[in-house]
């Protein structure tokens, strides 16, 4: 029996080593892409490699990454700034980035947490799952963060998660054949949009009718953990609800109820909350490219408004 086991190990070992080597090659190559998977790889790389290291860090969804200009903030507040907005994700994934930030980077002095009407809404599936591919193997922290598009074996065994990922393989080929096309789409995490208004989101809302947001209790509790951690770590936290075009707000039947959740925790933890849903920007269509997202011009105006409000807080240097 012992001889059989030794022979089995000697037979399996070369294949295992080959699989691990191939997995490392694919992951290392794919993580170098600046544009694949919504351009999220450079952000994950900065987190894991300790390259964020900023005084002010911006958290949130796509409404963070396209709305808050870190360069205007850095210039006005005389601080280093990085935007960690993650497209299409609720607070759970944003908190996971927070955990990585504190683990591999210096602690920020200020966190600007942008909020959405869907920040605490539980998703049935994972948006843009390919952004996690290069970092998954043996990553227990990522596995524990309940990424529903993947199974446990995807984290434990090499190559399995790459099965059927044709577009990822094509991206790797392109990186080697046309490296000059690997152009960054985000700078310090920021991705402004030079777009004009389109009715896509408004039309979808009209077809769906009134929408009721169902906030997940577990996500709200996680948010409270986050607030408590920032308080105990002496990190200044600012909650921000960026502008939403006014006509787009009417499709959410319990809009005020969701905003009240943000106000409740703002008061409980004595954290400032800037709600721009009734700001003049929310009535000016020319600064939006859809009802929930500002274009570049709108983002610059909004960032300057945010800076003015932050300065009035008179945080110590």
Short mmCIF file of C-alpha atoms in Angstrom, two decimals:
data_model
loop_
_atom_site.label_atom_id
_atom_site.label_comp_id
_atom_site.label_asym_id
_atom_site.label_seq_id
_atom_site.Cartn_x
_atom_site.Cartn_y
_atom_site.Cartn_z
CA UNK A 1 0.00 0.00 0.00
CA UNK A 2 2.84 2.37 0.90
CA UNK A 3 4.56 1.68 -2.42
CA UNK A 4 1.32 2.38 -4.28
CA UNK A 5 0.85 5.72 -2.53
CA UNK A 6 4.42 6.75 -3.33
CA UNK A 7 3.91 5.88 -7.00
CA UNK A 8 0.59 7.75 -7.04
CA UNK A 9 2.21 10.85 -5.56
CA UNK A 10 5.10 10.68 -8.01
CA UNK A 11 2.58 10.35 -10.85
CA UNK A 12 0.32 13.22 -9.71
CA UNK A 13 3.03 15.63 -8.52
CA UNK A 14 4.36 16.69 -11.95
CA UNK A 15 0.83 17.46 -13.17
CA UNK A 16 0.10 19.45 -10.01
CA UNK A 17 3.28 21.47 -10.38
CA UNK A 18 2.50 22.10 -14.04
CA UNK A 19 -1.04 23.23 -13.17
CA UNK A 20 0.25 25.62 -10.50
CA UNK A 21 2.84 27.02 -12.90
CA UNK A 22 0.27 27.53 -15.64
CA UNK A 23 -2.12 29.16 -13.16
CA UNK A 24 0.62 31.54 -12.04
CA UNK A 25 1.46 32.42 -15.65
CA UNK A 26 -2.17 33.11 -16.58
CA UNK A 27 -2.86 35.11 -13.42
CA UNK A 28 0.34 37.14 -13.62
CA UNK A 29 -0.28 37.92 -17.30
CA UNK A 30 -3.95 38.81 -16.93
CA UNK A 31 -3.35 41.06 -13.93
CA UNK A 32 -1.19 43.30 -16.16
CA UNK A 33 -4.21 44.30 -18.26
CA UNK A 34 -5.21 47.94 -17.78
CA UNK A 35 -8.62 47.72 -19.41
CA UNK A 36 -10.01 44.17 -19.14
CA UNK A 37 -12.67 43.57 -16.47
CA UNK A 38 -13.64 47.26 -16.37
CA UNK A 39 -10.06 48.28 -15.72
CA UNK A 40 -10.12 46.94 -12.15
CA UNK A 41 -6.79 45.03 -12.19
CA UNK A 42 -4.57 48.09 -11.61
CA UNK A 43 -6.68 48.90 -8.53
CA UNK A 44 -6.39 45.40 -7.08
CA UNK A 45 -2.65 45.43 -7.83
CA UNK A 46 -2.21 48.70 -5.95
CA UNK A 47 -4.12 47.31 -2.98
CA UNK A 48 -2.19 44.05 -2.76
CA UNK A 49 1.20 45.64 -3.50
CA UNK A 50 0.86 48.44 -0.97
CA UNK A 51 0.77 51.19 -3.60
CA UNK A 52 -2.38 53.05 -2.51
CA UNK A 53 -0.76 54.67 0.55
CA UNK A 54 -2.81 57.87 0.50
CA UNK A 55 -3.99 60.35 3.12
CA UNK A 56 -7.49 60.39 1.65
CA UNK A 57 -9.18 57.35 0.08
CA UNK A 58 -12.52 57.29 -1.74
CA UNK A 59 -14.81 54.25 -1.40
CA UNK A 60 -17.98 53.38 -3.28
CA UNK A 61 -19.41 51.98 -6.50
CA UNK A 62 -19.26 53.38 -10.04
CA UNK A 63 -20.65 56.62 -8.62
CA UNK A 64 -17.39 56.96 -6.73
CA UNK A 65 -15.04 56.09 -9.58
CA UNK A 66 -16.68 58.46 -12.10
CA UNK A 67 -17.80 61.24 -9.71
CA UNK A 68 -14.89 62.06 -7.40
CA UNK A 69 -11.74 63.47 -9.00
CA UNK A 70 -8.74 62.61 -6.77
CA UNK A 71 -6.49 65.12 -8.54
CA UNK A 72 -8.72 68.11 -7.78
CA UNK A 73 -9.07 66.85 -4.20
CA UNK A 74 -5.31 66.38 -3.82
CA UNK A 75 -4.55 69.85 -5.17
CA UNK A 76 -7.13 71.64 -3.02
CA UNK A 77 -6.62 69.69 0.21
CA UNK A 78 -2.83 69.35 -0.17
CA UNK A 79 -3.04 65.59 0.40
CA UNK A 80 -2.45 62.36 -1.47
CA UNK A 81 -5.74 60.88 -2.74
CA UNK A 82 -6.75 57.54 -4.29
CA UNK A 83 -10.15 56.47 -5.65
CA UNK A 84 -11.10 52.85 -4.80
CA UNK A 85 -14.56 52.93 -6.38
CA UNK A 86 -15.61 49.49 -7.68
CA UNK A 87 -18.06 49.35 -10.57
CA UNK A 88 -21.42 47.63 -10.04
CA UNK A 89 -20.88 46.49 -6.45
CA UNK A 90 -22.65 47.01 -3.14
CA UNK A 91 -21.04 47.78 0.20
CA UNK A 92 -19.80 44.19 0.72
CA UNK A 93 -17.15 44.40 -2.00
CA UNK A 94 -16.31 47.96 -1.00
CA UNK A 95 -15.66 46.75 2.55
CA UNK A 96 -13.44 43.93 1.25
CA UNK A 97 -11.28 46.57 -0.42
CA UNK A 98 -11.20 48.43 2.89
CA UNK A 99 -9.85 45.31 4.62
CA UNK A 100 -7.11 44.94 2.01
CA UNK A 101 -6.24 48.62 2.20
CA UNK A 102 -5.59 48.43 5.95
CA UNK A 103 -3.71 45.15 5.65
CA UNK A 104 -1.24 46.10 2.89
CA UNK A 105 -1.15 49.91 2.90
CA UNK A 106 -0.71 52.72 5.37
CA UNK A 107 -3.83 53.79 7.23
CA UNK A 108 -5.59 56.73 5.55
CA UNK A 109 -6.34 59.88 7.51
CA UNK A 110 -9.74 60.38 5.84
CA UNK A 111 -12.14 57.99 4.08
CA UNK A 112 -14.81 59.43 1.80
CA UNK A 113 -17.50 56.75 1.62
CA UNK A 114 -19.88 57.44 -1.26
CA UNK A 115 -23.34 55.93 -0.96
CA UNK A 116 -25.98 54.73 -3.41
CA UNK A 117 -29.63 53.93 -3.12
CA UNK A 118 -28.52 50.29 -3.66
CA UNK A 119 -25.51 50.28 -1.29
CA UNK A 120 -27.20 47.80 1.04
CA UNK A 121 -29.11 45.81 -1.57
CA UNK A 122 -28.11 42.14 -1.73
CA UNK A 123 -27.14 41.04 -5.23
CA UNK A 124 -28.16 37.64 -6.57
CA UNK A 125 -24.88 37.31 -8.49
CA UNK A 126 -21.48 38.88 -8.78
CA UNK A 127 -20.99 41.69 -11.29
CA UNK A 128 -17.80 41.56 -13.38
CA UNK A 129 -16.44 38.37 -11.77
CA UNK A 130 -13.37 38.22 -14.06
CA UNK A 131 -11.77 41.02 -12.07
CA UNK A 132 -11.05 38.49 -9.27
CA UNK A 133 -9.46 35.75 -11.41
CA UNK A 134 -5.75 36.57 -10.92
CA UNK A 135 -6.04 36.82 -7.13
CA UNK A 136 -8.20 33.86 -6.17
CA UNK A 137 -5.96 30.81 -5.79
CA UNK A 138 -5.47 30.13 -2.08
CA UNK A 139 -7.00 33.49 -1.16
CA UNK A 140 -9.04 32.64 1.95
CA UNK A 141 -10.02 36.26 2.61
CA UNK A 142 -11.55 36.57 -0.82
CA UNK A 143 -13.31 33.21 -0.51
CA UNK A 144 -14.76 34.23 2.87
CA UNK A 145 -16.24 37.35 1.32
CA UNK A 146 -19.02 35.24 -0.27
CA UNK A 147 -18.30 35.83 -3.95
CA UNK A 148 -21.30 33.90 -5.23
CA UNK A 149 -20.15 33.42 -8.83
CA UNK A 150 -17.40 31.06 -7.70
CA UNK A 151 -17.30 27.73 -5.88
CA UNK A 152 -14.91 26.69 -3.14
CA UNK A 153 -12.89 24.59 -5.61
CA UNK A 154 -12.20 27.74 -7.67
CA UNK A 155 -10.16 29.08 -4.75
CA UNK A 156 -8.47 25.80 -3.80
CA UNK A 157 -7.40 24.20 -7.09
CA UNK A 158 -5.36 25.75 -9.93
CA UNK A 159 -6.84 26.50 -13.38
CA UNK A 160 -10.45 25.45 -12.58
CA UNK A 161 -11.75 29.03 -12.45
CA UNK A 162 -10.27 29.72 -15.89
CA UNK A 163 -12.41 27.06 -17.56
CA UNK A 164 -14.60 28.67 -20.22
CA UNK A 165 -12.99 32.10 -19.79
CA UNK A 166 -12.41 32.64 -23.50
CA UNK A 167 -12.29 36.44 -23.27
CA UNK A 168 -9.64 36.29 -20.53
CA UNK A 169 -7.44 34.07 -22.72
CA UNK A 170 -7.90 36.41 -25.67
CA UNK A 171 -6.90 39.35 -23.47
CA UNK A 172 -3.69 37.55 -22.43
CA UNK A 173 -2.86 36.89 -26.09
CA UNK A 174 -3.48 40.54 -26.94
CA UNK A 175 -1.18 41.67 -24.12
CA UNK A 176 1.70 39.70 -25.66
CA UNK A 177 0.92 40.37 -29.32
CA UNK A 178 -0.10 44.05 -29.02
CA UNK A 179 1.35 45.44 -25.77
CA UNK A 180 0.99 48.99 -27.10
CA UNK A 181 -2.80 48.63 -26.89
CA UNK A 182 -2.68 48.13 -23.10
CA UNK A 183 -3.70 51.70 -22.32
CA UNK A 184 -4.79 52.62 -18.75
CA UNK A 185 -8.45 53.59 -18.38
CA UNK A 186 -8.20 54.74 -14.75
CA UNK A 187 -5.78 57.14 -13.08
CA UNK A 188 -5.43 56.97 -9.30
CA UNK A 189 -8.59 54.88 -9.59
CA UNK A 190 -10.56 57.67 -11.29
CA UNK A 191 -12.40 57.10 -14.57
CA UNK A 192 -14.22 60.22 -15.79
CA UNK A 193 -16.72 59.83 -18.61
CA UNK A 194 -16.77 62.17 -21.61
CA UNK A 195 -20.35 61.27 -22.44
CA UNK A 196 -23.56 63.14 -23.11
CA UNK A 197 -27.01 62.29 -21.83
CA UNK A 198 -28.64 59.04 -22.87
CA UNK A 199 -32.07 57.77 -21.82
CA UNK A 200 -31.08 54.11 -21.35
CA UNK A 201 -31.43 54.02 -17.58
CA UNK A 202 -34.53 56.20 -17.59
CA UNK A 203 -36.16 53.98 -20.21
CA UNK A 204 -35.36 50.87 -18.19
CA UNK A 205 -36.87 52.49 -15.12
CA UNK A 206 -40.00 53.43 -17.02
CA UNK A 207 -40.44 49.86 -18.25
CA UNK A 208 -39.89 48.39 -14.80
CA UNK A 209 -42.15 50.94 -13.12
CA UNK A 210 -41.69 51.83 -9.48
CA UNK A 211 -38.74 50.17 -7.80
CA UNK A 212 -38.62 49.27 -4.12
CA UNK A 213 -35.13 48.92 -2.66
CA UNK A 214 -34.78 46.02 -0.23
CA UNK A 215 -31.87 46.72 2.07
CA UNK A 216 -30.13 43.62 3.40
CA UNK A 217 -29.83 43.44 7.20
CA UNK A 218 -26.44 41.72 7.02
CA UNK A 219 -25.03 44.49 4.82
CA UNK A 220 -26.35 47.17 7.16
CA UNK A 221 -24.68 45.39 10.08
CA UNK A 222 -21.43 45.21 8.10
CA UNK A 223 -21.71 48.94 7.47
CA UNK A 224 -22.05 49.51 11.20
CA UNK A 225 -18.93 47.36 11.78
CA UNK A 226 -17.12 49.59 9.29
CA UNK A 227 -18.26 52.75 11.07
CA UNK A 228 -17.15 51.36 14.41
CA UNK A 229 -13.75 50.29 13.03
CA UNK A 230 -13.07 53.73 11.55
CA UNK A 231 -13.98 55.34 14.86
CA UNK A 232 -11.72 53.05 16.90
CA UNK A 233 -8.87 53.45 14.37
CA UNK A 234 -9.14 57.25 14.48
CA UNK A 235 -9.91 57.45 10.77
CA UNK A 236 -12.03 60.47 9.89
CA UNK A 237 -15.03 59.29 7.88
CA UNK A 238 -17.22 61.35 5.57
CA UNK A 239 -20.42 59.88 4.11
CA UNK A 240 -21.39 61.27 0.71
CA UNK A 241 -24.50 60.68 -1.38
CA UNK A 242 -23.56 62.10 -4.82
CA UNK A 243 -26.08 63.82 -7.11
CA UNK A 244 -28.78 61.79 -8.88
CA UNK A 245 -30.74 63.42 -11.69
CA UNK A 246 -34.04 64.43 -10.11
CA UNK A 247 -36.31 62.68 -12.62
CA UNK A 248 -34.49 59.41 -11.94
CA UNK A 249 -35.25 59.60 -8.22
CA UNK A 250 -39.01 59.32 -8.65
CA UNK A 251 -38.81 55.67 -9.71
CA UNK A 252 -37.69 54.54 -6.23
CA UNK A 253 -40.81 54.17 -4.10
CA UNK A 254 -38.94 54.09 -0.77
CA UNK A 255 -36.25 56.65 -1.58
CA UNK A 256 -36.63 58.58 1.70
CA UNK A 257 -36.61 55.35 3.70
CA UNK A 258 -33.21 54.35 2.30
CA UNK A 259 -31.74 57.84 2.78
CA UNK A 260 -32.98 57.73 6.39
CA UNK A 261 -30.78 54.66 7.01
CA UNK A 262 -27.74 56.75 6.08
CA UNK A 263 -28.92 59.60 8.32
CA UNK A 264 -29.53 57.22 11.20
CA UNK A 265 -25.94 55.93 11.22
CA UNK A 266 -24.53 59.37 10.52
CA UNK A 267 -26.18 60.58 13.73
CA UNK A 268 -25.36 57.46 15.74
CA UNK A 269 -21.63 57.63 15.02
CA UNK A 270 -21.40 61.42 14.69
CA UNK A 271 -20.16 61.10 11.11
CA UNK A 272 -20.89 63.92 8.62
CA UNK A 273 -23.27 63.05 5.80
CA UNK A 274 -23.37 65.17 2.65
CA UNK A 275 -26.54 64.42 0.68
CA UNK A 276 -26.47 66.00 -2.79
CA UNK A 277 -29.71 64.45 -4.06
CA UNK A 278 -31.37 67.88 -3.77
CA UNK A 279 -28.33 69.87 -4.85
CA UNK A 280 -28.67 72.12 -7.90
CA UNK A 281 -26.54 69.61 -9.86
CA UNK A 282 -29.32 67.02 -9.49
CA UNK A 283 -31.56 69.26 -11.61
CA UNK A 284 -29.10 69.88 -14.48
CA UNK A 285 -29.28 67.16 -17.12
CA UNK A 286 -26.30 68.50 -19.06
CA UNK A 287 -23.96 67.30 -16.29
CA UNK A 288 -25.19 63.67 -16.42
CA UNK A 289 -24.76 60.87 -18.95
CA UNK A 290 -27.59 58.91 -17.31
CA UNK A 291 -29.78 59.53 -14.29
CA UNK A 292 -27.28 58.11 -11.81
CA UNK A 293 -23.91 59.19 -13.22
CA UNK A 294 -22.24 62.53 -13.86
CA UNK A 295 -20.12 63.16 -16.93
CA UNK A 296 -16.61 64.64 -16.64
CA UNK A 297 -17.84 68.24 -16.39
CA UNK A 298 -20.40 67.29 -13.78
CA UNK A 299 -17.82 65.31 -11.80
CA UNK A 300 -15.44 68.27 -11.68
CA UNK A 301 -18.20 70.58 -10.45
CA UNK A 302 -19.32 68.03 -7.89
CA UNK A 303 -15.77 67.43 -6.61
CA UNK A 304 -15.33 71.17 -6.04
CA UNK A 305 -18.62 71.31 -4.13
CA UNK A 306 -17.45 68.37 -2.03
CA UNK A 307 -14.12 70.07 -1.31
CA UNK A 308 -15.92 73.21 -0.09
CA UNK A 309 -18.04 71.12 2.30
CA UNK A 310 -15.03 69.13 3.53
CA UNK A 311 -13.11 72.31 4.27
CA UNK A 312 -16.02 73.58 6.38
CA UNK A 313 -15.64 70.50 8.61
CA UNK A 314 -12.31 71.95 9.75
CA UNK A 315 -10.62 68.59 10.30
CA UNK A 316 -7.22 69.01 11.97
CA UNK A 317 -4.23 68.90 9.62
#
